[in-house]
mmCIF file of C-alpha atoms and ligand atoms in Angstrom:
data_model
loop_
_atom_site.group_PDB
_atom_site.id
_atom_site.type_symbol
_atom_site.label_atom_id
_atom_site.label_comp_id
_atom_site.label_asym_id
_atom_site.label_seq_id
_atom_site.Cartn_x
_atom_site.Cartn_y
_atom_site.Cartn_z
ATOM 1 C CA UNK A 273 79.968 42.361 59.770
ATOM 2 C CA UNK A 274 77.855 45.283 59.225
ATOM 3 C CA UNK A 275 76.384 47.425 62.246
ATOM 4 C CA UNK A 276 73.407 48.720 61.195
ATOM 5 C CA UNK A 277 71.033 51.767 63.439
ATOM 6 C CA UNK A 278 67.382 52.326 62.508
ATOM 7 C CA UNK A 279 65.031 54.917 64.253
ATOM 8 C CA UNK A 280 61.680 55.709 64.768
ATOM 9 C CA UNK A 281 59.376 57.086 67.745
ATOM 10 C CA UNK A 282 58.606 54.002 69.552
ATOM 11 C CA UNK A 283 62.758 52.988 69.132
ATOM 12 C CA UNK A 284 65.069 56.286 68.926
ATOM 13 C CA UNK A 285 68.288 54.050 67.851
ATOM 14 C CA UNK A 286 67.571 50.072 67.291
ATOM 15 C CA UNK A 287 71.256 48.688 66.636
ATOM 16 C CA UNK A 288 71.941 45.094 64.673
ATOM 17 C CA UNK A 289 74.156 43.211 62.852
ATOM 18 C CA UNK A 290 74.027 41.298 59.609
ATOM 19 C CA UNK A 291 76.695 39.130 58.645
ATOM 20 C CA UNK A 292 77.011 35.789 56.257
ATOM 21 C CA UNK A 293 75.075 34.911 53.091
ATOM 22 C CA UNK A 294 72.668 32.353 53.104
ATOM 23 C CA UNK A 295 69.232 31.675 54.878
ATOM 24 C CA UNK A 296 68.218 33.922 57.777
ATOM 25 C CA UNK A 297 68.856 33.391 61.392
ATOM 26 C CA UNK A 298 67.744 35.910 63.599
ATOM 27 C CA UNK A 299 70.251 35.583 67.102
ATOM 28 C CA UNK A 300 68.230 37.021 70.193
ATOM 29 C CA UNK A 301 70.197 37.971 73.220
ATOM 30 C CA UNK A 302 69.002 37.590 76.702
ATOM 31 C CA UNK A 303 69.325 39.378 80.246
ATOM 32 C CA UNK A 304 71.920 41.400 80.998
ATOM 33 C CA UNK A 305 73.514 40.607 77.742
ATOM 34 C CA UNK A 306 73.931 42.850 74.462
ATOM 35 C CA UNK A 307 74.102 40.973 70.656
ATOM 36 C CA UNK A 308 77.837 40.350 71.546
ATOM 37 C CA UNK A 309 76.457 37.308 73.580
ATOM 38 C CA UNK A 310 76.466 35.226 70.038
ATOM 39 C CA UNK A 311 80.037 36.318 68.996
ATOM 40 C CA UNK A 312 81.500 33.101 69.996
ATOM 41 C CA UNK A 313 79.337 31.134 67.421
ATOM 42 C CA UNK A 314 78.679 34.297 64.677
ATOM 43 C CA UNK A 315 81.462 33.279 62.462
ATOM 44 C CA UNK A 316 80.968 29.882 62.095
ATOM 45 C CA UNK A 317 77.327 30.236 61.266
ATOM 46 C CA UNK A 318 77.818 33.281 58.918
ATOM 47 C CA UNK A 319 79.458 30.690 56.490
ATOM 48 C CA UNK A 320 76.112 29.635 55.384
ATOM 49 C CA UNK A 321 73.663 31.634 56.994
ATOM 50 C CA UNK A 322 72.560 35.362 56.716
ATOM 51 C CA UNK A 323 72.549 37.105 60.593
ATOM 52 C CA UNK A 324 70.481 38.952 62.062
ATOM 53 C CA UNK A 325 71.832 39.954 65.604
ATOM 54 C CA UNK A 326 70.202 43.282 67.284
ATOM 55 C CA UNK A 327 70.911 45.089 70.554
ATOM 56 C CA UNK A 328 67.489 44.668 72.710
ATOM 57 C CA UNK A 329 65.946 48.121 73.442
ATOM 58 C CA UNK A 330 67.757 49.450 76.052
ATOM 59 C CA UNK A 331 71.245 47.355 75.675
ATOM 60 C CA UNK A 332 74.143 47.706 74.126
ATOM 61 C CA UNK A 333 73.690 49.979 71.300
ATOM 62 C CA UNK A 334 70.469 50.290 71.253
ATOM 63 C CA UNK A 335 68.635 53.044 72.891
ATOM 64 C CA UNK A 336 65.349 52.518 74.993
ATOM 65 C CA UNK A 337 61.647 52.030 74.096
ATOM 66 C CA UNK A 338 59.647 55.007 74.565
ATOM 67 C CA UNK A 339 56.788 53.307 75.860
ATOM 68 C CA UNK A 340 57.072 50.473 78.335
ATOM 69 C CA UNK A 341 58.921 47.835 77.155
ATOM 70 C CA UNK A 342 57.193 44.375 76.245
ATOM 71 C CA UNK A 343 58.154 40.984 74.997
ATOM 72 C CA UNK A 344 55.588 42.543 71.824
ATOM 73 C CA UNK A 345 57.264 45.457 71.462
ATOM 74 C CA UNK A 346 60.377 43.651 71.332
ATOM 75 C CA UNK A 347 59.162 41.054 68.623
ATOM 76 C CA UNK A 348 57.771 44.411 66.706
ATOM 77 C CA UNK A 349 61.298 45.510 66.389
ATOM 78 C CA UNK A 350 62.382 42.095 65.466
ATOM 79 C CA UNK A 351 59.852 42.112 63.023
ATOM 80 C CA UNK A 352 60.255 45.666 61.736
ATOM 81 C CA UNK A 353 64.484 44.997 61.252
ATOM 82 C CA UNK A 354 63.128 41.767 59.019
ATOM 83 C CA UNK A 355 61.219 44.319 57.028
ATOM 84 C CA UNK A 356 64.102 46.476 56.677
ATOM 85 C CA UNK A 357 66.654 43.877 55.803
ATOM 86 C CA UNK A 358 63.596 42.372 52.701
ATOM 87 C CA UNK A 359 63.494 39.048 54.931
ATOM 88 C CA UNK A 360 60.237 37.739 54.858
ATOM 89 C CA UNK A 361 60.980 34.534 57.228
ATOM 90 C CA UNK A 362 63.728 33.259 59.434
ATOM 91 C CA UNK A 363 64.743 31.383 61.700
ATOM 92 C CA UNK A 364 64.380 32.610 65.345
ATOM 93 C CA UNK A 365 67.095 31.904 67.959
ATOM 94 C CA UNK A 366 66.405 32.686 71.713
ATOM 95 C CA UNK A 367 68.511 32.869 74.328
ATOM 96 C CA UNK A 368 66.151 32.943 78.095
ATOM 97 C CA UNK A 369 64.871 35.914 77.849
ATOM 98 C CA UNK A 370 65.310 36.435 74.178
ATOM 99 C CA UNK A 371 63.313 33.222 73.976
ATOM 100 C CA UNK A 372 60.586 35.424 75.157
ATOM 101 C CA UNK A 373 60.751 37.109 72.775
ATOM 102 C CA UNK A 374 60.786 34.926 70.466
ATOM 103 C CA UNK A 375 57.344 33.381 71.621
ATOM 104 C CA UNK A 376 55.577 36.576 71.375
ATOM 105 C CA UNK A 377 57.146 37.116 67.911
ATOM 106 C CA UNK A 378 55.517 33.000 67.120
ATOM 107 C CA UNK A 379 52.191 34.286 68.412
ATOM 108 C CA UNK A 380 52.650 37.443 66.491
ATOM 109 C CA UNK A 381 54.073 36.521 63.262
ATOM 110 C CA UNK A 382 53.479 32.666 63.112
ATOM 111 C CA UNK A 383 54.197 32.593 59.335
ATOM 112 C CA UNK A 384 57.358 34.757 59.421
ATOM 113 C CA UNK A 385 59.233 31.773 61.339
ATOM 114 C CA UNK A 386 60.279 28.874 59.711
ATOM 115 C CA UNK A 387 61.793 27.528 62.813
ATOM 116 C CA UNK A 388 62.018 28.625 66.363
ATOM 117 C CA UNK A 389 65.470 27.844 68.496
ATOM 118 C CA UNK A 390 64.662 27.965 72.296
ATOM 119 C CA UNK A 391 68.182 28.648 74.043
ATOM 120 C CA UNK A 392 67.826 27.574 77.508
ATOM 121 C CA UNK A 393 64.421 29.287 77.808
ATOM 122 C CA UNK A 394 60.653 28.433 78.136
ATOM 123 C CA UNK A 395 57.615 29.466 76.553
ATOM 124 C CA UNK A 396 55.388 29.649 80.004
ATOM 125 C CA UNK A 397 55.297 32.965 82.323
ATOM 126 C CA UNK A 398 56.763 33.403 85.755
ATOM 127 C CA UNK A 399 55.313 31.840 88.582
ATOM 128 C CA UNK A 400 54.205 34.767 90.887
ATOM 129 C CA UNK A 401 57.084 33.751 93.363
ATOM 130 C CA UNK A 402 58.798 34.332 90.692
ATOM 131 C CA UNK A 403 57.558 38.008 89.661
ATOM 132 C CA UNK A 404 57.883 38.608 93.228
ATOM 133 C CA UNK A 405 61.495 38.234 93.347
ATOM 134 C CA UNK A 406 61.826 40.405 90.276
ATOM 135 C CA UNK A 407 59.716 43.051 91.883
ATOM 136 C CA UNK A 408 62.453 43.036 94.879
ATOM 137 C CA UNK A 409 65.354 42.899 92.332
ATOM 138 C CA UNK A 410 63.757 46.294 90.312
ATOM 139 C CA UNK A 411 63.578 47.760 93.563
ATOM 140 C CA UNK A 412 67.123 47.092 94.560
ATOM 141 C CA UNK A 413 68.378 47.919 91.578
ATOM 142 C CA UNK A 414 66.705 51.116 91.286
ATOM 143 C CA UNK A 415 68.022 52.149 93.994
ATOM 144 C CA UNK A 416 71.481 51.876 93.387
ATOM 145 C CA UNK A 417 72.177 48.116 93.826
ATOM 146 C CA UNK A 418 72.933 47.384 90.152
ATOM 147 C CA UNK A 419 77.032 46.380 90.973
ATOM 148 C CA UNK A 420 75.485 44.254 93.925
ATOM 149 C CA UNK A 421 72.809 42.467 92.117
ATOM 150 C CA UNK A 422 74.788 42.400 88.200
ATOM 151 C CA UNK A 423 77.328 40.362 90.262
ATOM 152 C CA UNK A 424 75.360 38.009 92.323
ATOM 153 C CA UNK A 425 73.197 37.505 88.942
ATOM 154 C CA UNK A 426 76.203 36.469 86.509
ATOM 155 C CA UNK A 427 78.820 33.192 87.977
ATOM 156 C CA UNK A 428 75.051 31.746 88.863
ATOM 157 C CA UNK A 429 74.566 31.361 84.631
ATOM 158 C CA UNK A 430 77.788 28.924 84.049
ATOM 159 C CA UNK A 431 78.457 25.466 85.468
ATOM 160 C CA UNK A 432 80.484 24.911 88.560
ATOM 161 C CA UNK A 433 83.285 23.938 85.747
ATOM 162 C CA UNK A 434 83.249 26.778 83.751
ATOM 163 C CA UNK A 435 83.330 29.276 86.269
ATOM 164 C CA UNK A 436 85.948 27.337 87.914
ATOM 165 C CA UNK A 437 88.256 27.828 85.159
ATOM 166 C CA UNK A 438 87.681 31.183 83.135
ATOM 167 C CA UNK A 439 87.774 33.622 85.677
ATOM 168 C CA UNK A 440 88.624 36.139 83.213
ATOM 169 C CA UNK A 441 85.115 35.638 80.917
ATOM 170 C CA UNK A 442 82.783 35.630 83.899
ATOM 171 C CA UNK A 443 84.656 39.319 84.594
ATOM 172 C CA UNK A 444 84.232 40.928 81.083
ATOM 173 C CA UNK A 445 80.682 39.367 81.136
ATOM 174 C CA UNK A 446 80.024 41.201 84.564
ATOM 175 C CA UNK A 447 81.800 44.558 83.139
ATOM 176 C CA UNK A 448 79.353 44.390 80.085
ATOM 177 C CA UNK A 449 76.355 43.378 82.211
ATOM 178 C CA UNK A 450 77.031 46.630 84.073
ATOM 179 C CA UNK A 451 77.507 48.839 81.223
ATOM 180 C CA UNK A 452 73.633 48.710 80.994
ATOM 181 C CA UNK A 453 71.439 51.156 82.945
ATOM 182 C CA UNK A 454 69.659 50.652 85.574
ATOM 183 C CA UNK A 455 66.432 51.793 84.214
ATOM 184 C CA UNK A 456 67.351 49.242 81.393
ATOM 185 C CA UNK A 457 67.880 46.392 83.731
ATOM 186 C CA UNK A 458 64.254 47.206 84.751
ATOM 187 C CA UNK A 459 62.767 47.579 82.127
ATOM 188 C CA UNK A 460 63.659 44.219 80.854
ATOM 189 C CA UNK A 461 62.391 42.639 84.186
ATOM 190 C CA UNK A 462 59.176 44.508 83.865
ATOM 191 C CA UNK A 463 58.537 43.201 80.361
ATOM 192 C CA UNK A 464 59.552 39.446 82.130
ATOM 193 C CA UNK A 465 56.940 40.219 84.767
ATOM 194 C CA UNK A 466 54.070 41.183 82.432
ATOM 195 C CA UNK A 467 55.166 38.345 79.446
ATOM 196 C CA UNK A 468 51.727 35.731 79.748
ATOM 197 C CA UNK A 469 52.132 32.234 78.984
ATOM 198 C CA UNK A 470 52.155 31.063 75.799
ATOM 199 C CA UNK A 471 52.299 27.318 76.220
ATOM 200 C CA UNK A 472 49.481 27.308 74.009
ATOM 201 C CA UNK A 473 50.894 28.819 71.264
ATOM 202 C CA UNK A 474 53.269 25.997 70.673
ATOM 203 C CA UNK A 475 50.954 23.410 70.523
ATOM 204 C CA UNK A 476 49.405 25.116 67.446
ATOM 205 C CA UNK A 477 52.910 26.105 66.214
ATOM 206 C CA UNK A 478 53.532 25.296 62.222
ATOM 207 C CA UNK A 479 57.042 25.521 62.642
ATOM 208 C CA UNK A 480 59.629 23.169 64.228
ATOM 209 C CA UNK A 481 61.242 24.132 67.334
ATOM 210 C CA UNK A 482 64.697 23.149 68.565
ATOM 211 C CA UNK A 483 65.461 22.972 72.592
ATOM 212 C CA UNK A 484 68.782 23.619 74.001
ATOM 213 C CA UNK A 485 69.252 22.357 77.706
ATOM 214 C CA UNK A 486 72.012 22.918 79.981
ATOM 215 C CA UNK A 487 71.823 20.396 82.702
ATOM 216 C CA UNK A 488 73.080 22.575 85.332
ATOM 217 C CA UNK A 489 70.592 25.197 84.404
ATOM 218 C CA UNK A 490 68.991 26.718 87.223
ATOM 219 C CA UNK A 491 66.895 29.461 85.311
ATOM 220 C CA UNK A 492 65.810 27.133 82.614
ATOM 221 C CA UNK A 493 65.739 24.009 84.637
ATOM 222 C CA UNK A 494 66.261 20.692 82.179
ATOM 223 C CA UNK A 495 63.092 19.477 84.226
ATOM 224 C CA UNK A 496 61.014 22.775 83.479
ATOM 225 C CA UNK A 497 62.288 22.519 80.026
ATOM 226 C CA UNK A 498 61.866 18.888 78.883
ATOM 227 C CA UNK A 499 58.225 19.318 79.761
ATOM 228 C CA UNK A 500 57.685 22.220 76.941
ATOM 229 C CA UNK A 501 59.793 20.428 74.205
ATOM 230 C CA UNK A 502 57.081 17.820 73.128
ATOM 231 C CA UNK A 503 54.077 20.448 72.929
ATOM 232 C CA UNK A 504 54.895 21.640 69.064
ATOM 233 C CA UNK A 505 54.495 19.509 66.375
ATOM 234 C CA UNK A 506 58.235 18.736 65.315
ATOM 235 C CA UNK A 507 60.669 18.995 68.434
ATOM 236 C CA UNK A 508 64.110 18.580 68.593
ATOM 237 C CA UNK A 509 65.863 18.351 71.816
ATOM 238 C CA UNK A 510 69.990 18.488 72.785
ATOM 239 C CA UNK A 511 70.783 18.158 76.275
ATOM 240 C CA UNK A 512 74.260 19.601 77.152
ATOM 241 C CA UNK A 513 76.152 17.930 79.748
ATOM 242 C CA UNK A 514 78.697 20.317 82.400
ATOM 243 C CA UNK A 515 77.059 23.280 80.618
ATOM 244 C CA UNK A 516 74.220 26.038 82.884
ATOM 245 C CA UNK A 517 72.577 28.304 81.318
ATOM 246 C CA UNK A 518 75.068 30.005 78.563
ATOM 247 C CA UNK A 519 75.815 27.171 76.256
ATOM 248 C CA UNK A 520 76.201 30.037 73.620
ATOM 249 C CA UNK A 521 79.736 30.921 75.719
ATOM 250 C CA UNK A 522 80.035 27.701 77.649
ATOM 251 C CA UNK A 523 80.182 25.103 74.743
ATOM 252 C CA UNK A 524 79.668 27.246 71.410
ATOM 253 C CA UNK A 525 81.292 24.430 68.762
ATOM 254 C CA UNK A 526 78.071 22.220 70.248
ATOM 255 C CA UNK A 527 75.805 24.877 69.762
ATOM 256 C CA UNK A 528 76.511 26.699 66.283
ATOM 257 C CA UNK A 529 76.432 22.875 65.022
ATOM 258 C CA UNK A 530 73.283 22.326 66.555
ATOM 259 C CA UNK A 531 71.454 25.311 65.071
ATOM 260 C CA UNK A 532 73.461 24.651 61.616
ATOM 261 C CA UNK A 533 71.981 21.587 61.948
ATOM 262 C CA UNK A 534 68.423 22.523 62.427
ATOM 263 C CA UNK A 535 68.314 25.105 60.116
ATOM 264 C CA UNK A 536 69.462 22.459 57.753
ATOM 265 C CA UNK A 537 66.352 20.945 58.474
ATOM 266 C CA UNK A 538 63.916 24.029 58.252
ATOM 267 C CA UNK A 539 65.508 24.921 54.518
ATOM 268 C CA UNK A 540 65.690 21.441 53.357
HETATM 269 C C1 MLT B 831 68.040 35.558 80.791
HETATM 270 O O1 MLT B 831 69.105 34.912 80.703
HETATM 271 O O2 MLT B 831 67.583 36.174 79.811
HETATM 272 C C2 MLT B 831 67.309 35.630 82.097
HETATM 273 O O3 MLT B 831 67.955 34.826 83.034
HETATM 274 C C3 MLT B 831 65.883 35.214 81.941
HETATM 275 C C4 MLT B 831 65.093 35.200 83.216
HETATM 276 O O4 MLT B 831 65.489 35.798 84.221
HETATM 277 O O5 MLT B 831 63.997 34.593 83.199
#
């Protein structure tokens, strides 16, 4: 694995990885999570694809944007690391919030993707309950409630099972959530707030799209979900059973074969 750092204005130190040879897949963390979220599925899918896996602006590595962060400015630096890196198109994997990203990057750069993995995530915006609630969590956190809110946030993204039985993971996730700032943790909540929807932009999507579903998701609900994955043209769908929202962590053999197996299918 190589660690790579790029800078300009808009992002003072933008940190990825590349590892593998092969076709590109680009892995897209979510919230509170850093690139690390993939490394339980990196090595298997290095074998025969090229990585791309980048800190977010803001986590990890990476330092943050200088203007206020947006799901746009996100898929810029997605876009802008492809450049770097001579890949014209990949394939985009999404994880939640990283599927966000993802969408703006498909409205963006529709003929940079040749196939778009949605990781327990959704292409519409928050309902305004919805942005309320994050307006309350900024707030809090803001005001020194990151440890409070960090761990009420994380055991609620694994099944009952998991969490049941790897104590020790749902820690070191909580000790890396809370590495992040707090100024970080809002910014990515502002940038959730402000994403629009962009149903629409699947239904005139040119590129397949594959949906992961934990059934015990209660972010991205399987109902909320399954509604979204017949909109593109080409959908495929795998529903995993005892699995929430972190199937990346929760069942990664599943997942690295389902994404093998779809970008099979998008560089056939
Ligand atoms: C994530 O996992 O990225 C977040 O749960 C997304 C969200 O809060 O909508």
């Amino acid at each position: 694995m190589q660690a790579k750092y790029i800078q300009s204005p808009l992002f003072p130190n933008l940190h990825y990885r590349v590892m593998g040879h092969g076709p590109a897949i680009v892995l897209l963390h979510g919230f509170p999570e850093t690139g690390k979220l993939w490394s339980k599925v990196w090595d298997e899918l290095a074998m025969d694809f090229t990585l791309i896996i980048p800190d977010m602006p803001g986590s990890g590595e990476s330092s943050r944007c200088t203007e206020s962060l947006t799901m746009e400015l996100m898929a810029d630096a997605v876009a802008w690391i492809m450049d770097v890196e001579h890949i014209n198109d990949a394939i985009i994997a999404g994880h939640s919030m990283g599927g966000y990203v993802a969408m703006a990057f498909a409205e963006k750069y529709p003929l940079r993707l040749k196939g778009l993995v949605m990781v327990h995530s959704i292409a519409s915006a928050d309902p305004e309950e919805k942005k309320e609630q994050r307006r309350k969590s900024i707030s809090l956190i803001l005001k020194g409630g990151k440890q409070a809110f960090v761990r009420q946030m994380i055991p609620n993204l694994f099944s009952k099972t998991y969490k049941k039985n790897n104590f020790d993971e749902l820690r070191l996730h909580t000790e890396d959530a809370l590495q992040q700032s707090a100024e970080s943790l809002a910014d990515f909540y502002n940038a959730m707030i402000m994403r629009p929807d962009r149903v629409k932009v699947l239904a005139d999507a040119v590129f397949p799209v594959l949906w992961l579903i934990g059934r015990e998701d209660a972010i991205a609900t399987s109902a909320k979900v399954l509604q979204q994955s017949t909109l593109a043209n080409v959908n495929f769908v795998s529903v995993y059973d005892d699995c929430a929202h972190m199937g990346m962590i929760e069942q990664p053999v599943k997942l690295q074969q389902d994404i093998a197996a779809f970008a099979g299918y998008c560089n056939r």
